[in-house]
Short mmCIF file of C-alpha atoms and ligand atoms in Angstrom, two decimals:
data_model
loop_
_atom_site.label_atom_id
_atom_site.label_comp_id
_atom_site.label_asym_id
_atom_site.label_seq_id
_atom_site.Cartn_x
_atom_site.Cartn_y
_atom_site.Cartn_z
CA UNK A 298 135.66 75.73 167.97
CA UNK A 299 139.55 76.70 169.30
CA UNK A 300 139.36 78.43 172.62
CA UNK A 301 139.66 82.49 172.51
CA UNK A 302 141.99 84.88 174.16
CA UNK A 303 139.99 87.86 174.17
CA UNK A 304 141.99 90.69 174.85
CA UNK A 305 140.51 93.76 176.51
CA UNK A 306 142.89 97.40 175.29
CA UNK A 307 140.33 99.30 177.71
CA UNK A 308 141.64 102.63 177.64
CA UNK A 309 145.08 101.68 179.70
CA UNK A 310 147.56 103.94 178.61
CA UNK A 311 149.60 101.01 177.43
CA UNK A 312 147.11 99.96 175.44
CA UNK A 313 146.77 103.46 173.35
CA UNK A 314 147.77 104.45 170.05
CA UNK A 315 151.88 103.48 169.06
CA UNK A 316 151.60 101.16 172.43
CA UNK A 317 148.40 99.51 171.45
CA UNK A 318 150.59 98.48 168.40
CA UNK A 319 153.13 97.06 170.09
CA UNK A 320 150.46 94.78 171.95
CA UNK A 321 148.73 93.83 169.44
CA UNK A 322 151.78 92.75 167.10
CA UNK A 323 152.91 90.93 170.15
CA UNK A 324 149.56 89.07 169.92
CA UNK A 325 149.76 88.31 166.36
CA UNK A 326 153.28 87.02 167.26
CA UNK A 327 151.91 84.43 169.57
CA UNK A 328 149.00 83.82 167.94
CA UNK A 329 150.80 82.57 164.62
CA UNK A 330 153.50 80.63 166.45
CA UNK A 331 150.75 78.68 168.30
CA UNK A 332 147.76 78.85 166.50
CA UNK A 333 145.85 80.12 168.63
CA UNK A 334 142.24 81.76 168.57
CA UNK A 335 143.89 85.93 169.48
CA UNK A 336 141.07 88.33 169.60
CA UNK A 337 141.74 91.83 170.17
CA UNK A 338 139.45 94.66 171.45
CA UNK A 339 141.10 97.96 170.97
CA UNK A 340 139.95 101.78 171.39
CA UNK A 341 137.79 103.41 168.28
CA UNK A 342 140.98 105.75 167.57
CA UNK A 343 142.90 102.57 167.30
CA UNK A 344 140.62 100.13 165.69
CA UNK A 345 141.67 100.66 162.05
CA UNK A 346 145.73 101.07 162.87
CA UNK A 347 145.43 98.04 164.83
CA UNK A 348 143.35 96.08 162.10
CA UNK A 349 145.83 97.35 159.27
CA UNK A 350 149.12 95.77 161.17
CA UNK A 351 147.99 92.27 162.38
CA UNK A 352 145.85 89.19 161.20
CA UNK A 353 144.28 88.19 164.03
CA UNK A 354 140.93 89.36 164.09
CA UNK A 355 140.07 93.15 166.11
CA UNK A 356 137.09 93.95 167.79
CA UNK A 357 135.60 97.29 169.10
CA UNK A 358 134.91 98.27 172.69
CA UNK A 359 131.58 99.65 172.26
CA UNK A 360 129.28 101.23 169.67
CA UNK A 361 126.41 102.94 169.82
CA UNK A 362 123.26 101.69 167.86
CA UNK A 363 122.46 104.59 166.13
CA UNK A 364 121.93 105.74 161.67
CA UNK A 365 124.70 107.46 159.85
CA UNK A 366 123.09 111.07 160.50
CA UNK A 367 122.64 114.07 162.77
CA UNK A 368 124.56 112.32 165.74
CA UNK A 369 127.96 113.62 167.16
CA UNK A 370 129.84 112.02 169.28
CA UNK A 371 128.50 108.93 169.02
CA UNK A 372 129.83 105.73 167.53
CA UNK A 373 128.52 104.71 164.50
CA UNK A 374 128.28 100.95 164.12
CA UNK A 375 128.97 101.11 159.99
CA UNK A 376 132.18 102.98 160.66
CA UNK A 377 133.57 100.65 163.02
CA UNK A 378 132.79 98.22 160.95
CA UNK A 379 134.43 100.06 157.91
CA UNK A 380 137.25 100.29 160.49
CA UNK A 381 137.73 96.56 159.94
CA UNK A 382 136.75 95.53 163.54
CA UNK A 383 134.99 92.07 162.92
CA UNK A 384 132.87 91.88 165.98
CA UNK A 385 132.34 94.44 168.76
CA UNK A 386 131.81 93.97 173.45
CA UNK A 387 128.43 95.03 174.19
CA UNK A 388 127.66 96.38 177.68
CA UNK A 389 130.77 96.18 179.48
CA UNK A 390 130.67 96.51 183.42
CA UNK A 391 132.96 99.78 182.54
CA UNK A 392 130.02 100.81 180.01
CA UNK A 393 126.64 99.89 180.85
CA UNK A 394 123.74 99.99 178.37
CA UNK A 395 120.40 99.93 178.96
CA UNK A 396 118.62 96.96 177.78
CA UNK A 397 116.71 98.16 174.62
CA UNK A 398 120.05 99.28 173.49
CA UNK A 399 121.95 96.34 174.66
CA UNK A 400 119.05 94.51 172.29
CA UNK A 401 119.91 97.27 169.40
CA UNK A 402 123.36 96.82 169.07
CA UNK A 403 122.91 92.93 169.30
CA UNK A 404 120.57 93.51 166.00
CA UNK A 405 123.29 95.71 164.31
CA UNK A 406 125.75 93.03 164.61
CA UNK A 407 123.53 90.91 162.64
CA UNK A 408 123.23 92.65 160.20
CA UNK A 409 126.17 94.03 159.46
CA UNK A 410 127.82 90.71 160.15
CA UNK A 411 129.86 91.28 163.12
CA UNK A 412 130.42 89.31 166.37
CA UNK A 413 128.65 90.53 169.19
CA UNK A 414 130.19 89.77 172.62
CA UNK A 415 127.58 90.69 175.24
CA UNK A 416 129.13 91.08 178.68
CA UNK A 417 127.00 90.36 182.12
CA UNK A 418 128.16 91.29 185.50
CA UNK A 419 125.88 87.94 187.07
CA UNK A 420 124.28 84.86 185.98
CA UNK A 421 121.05 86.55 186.36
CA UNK A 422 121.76 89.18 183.58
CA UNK A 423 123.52 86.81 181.25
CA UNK A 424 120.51 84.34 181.58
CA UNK A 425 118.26 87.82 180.46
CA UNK A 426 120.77 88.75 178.07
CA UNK A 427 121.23 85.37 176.00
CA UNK A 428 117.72 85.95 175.31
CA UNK A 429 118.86 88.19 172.92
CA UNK A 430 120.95 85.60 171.00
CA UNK A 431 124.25 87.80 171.12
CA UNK A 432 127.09 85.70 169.77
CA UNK A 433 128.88 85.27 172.68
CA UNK A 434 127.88 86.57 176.77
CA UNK A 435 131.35 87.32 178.94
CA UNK A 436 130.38 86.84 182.45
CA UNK A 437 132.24 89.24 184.51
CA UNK A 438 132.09 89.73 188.06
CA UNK A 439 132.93 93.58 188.70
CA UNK A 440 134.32 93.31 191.82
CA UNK A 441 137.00 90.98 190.51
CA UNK A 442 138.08 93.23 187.87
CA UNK A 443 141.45 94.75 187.58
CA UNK A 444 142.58 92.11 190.49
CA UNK A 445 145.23 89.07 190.64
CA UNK A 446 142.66 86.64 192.11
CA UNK A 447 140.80 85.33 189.19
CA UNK A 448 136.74 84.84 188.43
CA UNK A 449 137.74 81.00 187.80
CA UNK A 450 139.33 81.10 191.22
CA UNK A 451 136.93 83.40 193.47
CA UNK A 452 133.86 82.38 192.17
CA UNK A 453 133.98 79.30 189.99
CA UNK A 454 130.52 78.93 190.32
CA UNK A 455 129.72 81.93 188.60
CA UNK A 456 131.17 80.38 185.24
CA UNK A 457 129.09 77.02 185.84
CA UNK A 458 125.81 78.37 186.67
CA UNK A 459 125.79 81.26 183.68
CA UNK A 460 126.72 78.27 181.27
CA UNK A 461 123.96 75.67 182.61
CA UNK A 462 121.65 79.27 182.57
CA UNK A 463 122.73 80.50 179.00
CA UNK A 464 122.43 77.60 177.36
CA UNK A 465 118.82 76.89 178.85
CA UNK A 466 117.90 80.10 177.38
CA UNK A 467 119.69 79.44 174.09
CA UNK A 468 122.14 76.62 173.46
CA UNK A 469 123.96 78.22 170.69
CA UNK A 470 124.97 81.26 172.43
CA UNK A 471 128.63 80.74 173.95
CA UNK A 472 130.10 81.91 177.16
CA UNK A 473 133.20 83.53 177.72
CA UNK A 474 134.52 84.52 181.26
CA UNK A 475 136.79 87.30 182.65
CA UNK A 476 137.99 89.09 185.89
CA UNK A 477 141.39 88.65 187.13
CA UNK A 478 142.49 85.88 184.57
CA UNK A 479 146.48 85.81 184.48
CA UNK A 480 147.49 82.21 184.31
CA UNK A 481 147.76 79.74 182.90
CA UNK A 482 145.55 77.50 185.49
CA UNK A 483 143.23 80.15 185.75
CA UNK A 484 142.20 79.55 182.06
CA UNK A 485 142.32 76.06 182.10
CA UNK A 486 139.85 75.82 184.88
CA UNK A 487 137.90 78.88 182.78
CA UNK A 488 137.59 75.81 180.27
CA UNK A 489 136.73 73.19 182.75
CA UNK A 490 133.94 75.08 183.93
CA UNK A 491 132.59 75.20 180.44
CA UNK A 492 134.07 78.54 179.04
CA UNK A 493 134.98 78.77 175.44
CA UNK A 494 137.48 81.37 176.51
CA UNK A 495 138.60 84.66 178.35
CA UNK A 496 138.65 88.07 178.61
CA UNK A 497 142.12 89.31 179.49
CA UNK A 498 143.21 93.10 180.41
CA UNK A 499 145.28 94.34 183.03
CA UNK A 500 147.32 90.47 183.21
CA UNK A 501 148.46 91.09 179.42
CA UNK A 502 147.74 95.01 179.01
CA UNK A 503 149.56 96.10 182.48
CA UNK A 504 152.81 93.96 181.56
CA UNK A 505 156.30 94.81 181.03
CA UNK A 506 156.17 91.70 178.83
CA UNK A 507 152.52 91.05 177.28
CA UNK A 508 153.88 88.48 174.85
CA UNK A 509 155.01 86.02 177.38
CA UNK A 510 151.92 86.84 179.25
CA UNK A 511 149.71 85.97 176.21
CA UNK A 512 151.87 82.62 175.60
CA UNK A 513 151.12 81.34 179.04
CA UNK A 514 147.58 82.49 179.22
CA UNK A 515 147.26 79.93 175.81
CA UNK A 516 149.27 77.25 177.12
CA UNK A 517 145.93 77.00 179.26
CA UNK A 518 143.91 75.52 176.07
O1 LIG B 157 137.11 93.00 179.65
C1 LIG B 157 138.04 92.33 180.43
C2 LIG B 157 138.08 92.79 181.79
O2 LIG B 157 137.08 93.56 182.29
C3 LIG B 157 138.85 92.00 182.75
O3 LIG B 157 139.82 92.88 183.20
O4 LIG B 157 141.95 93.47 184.13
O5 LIG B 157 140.51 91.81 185.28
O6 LIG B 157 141.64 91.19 183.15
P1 LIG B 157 141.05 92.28 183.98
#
């Protein structure tokens, strides 16, 4: 499996609507010249805009686990999917989930054949979470977040120990990591710690140049 750049839109106001766009063609961009495994997770409003103008594959934020019904408001995991996202981040640290719905949305994406990345704020919770059998888990550390000193950096040992954990619990569940990422040694040693990839925001999201920031964020593979 190639390594993924998993980029995070959030809701950053240069990653909304026309400038979400722009971002995302600049990923396609650099994911075609180098090959690269470009994943994109973009806002609902954005999610079938985004999927119509690149071919690198775009994944939702959030949904919520509920039946096309009486519900308003809510996210409905069949129209995201109709959206053409192809997978979908579960319970990130900026939207927690309780765990029987954590567990409910990880069931939706199997059955409606979508990725589910799971995201854990510890090794503890990723270890409870992989006994789900989400897809992927992104190990996060909150407090990193948003920063310039990465999770590979700050607390390599997170990455090590929710690998070894995860794949106790289930060997076929993979682990990405995130927090701070925005180099190109910060994702090599993401990999060296036995990462399949990252989970990028503010590094590529924040930038005045996201392509170049993408292109040396995948020289690290
Ligand atoms: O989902 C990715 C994220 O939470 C990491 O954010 O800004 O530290 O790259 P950032």
């Amino acid at each position: 499996m190639k390594p993924i750049l998993l980029i995070n839109f959030k809701t950053y106001e240069q990653g909304t609507g026309k400038k979400a766009l722009a971002i995302a063609k600049a990923a396609d961009l650099a994911a075609r010249k180098t090959g690269a495994n470009v994943i994109l997770s973009v806002q609902p409003t954005d999610l079938k805009d985004v999927s119509k103008a690149v071919s690198i594959p775009v994944y939702a934020q959030h949904m919520d686990p509920i039946k096309p019904g009486s519900h308003t408001g809510w996210i409905l995991p069949e129209a995201v999917k109709d959206a053409g996202a192809k997978g979908t981040l579960i319970n990130h640290s900026e939207h927690n989930l309780d765990t029987d719905i954590i567990s409910a949305n990880i069931e939706k994406c199997k059955e409606l054949k979508i990725v589910s990345v799971c995201c854990a704020a510890t090794p503890k919770i990723a270890t409870e979470l992989a006994a789900f059998s989400p897809d992927f888990i992104a190990i996060e550390p909150p407090e990193l977040i948003g920063g310039d000193i990465s999770v590979a950096q700050a607390k390599p040992e997170i990455i090590s120990d929710t690998v070894k954990a995860v794949k106790s619990v289930n060997p076929k569940v993979k682990v990405l990591c995130g927090a701070g990422v925005n180099s190109t040694e910060d994702v090599m040693e993401a990999l060296e710690l036995g990462a399949v990839g990252v989970l990028v925001a503010s590094a590529i999201v924040k930038s005045a140049a996201p392509g170049k920031v993408i292109e040396s964020l995948i020289k690290g593979f």
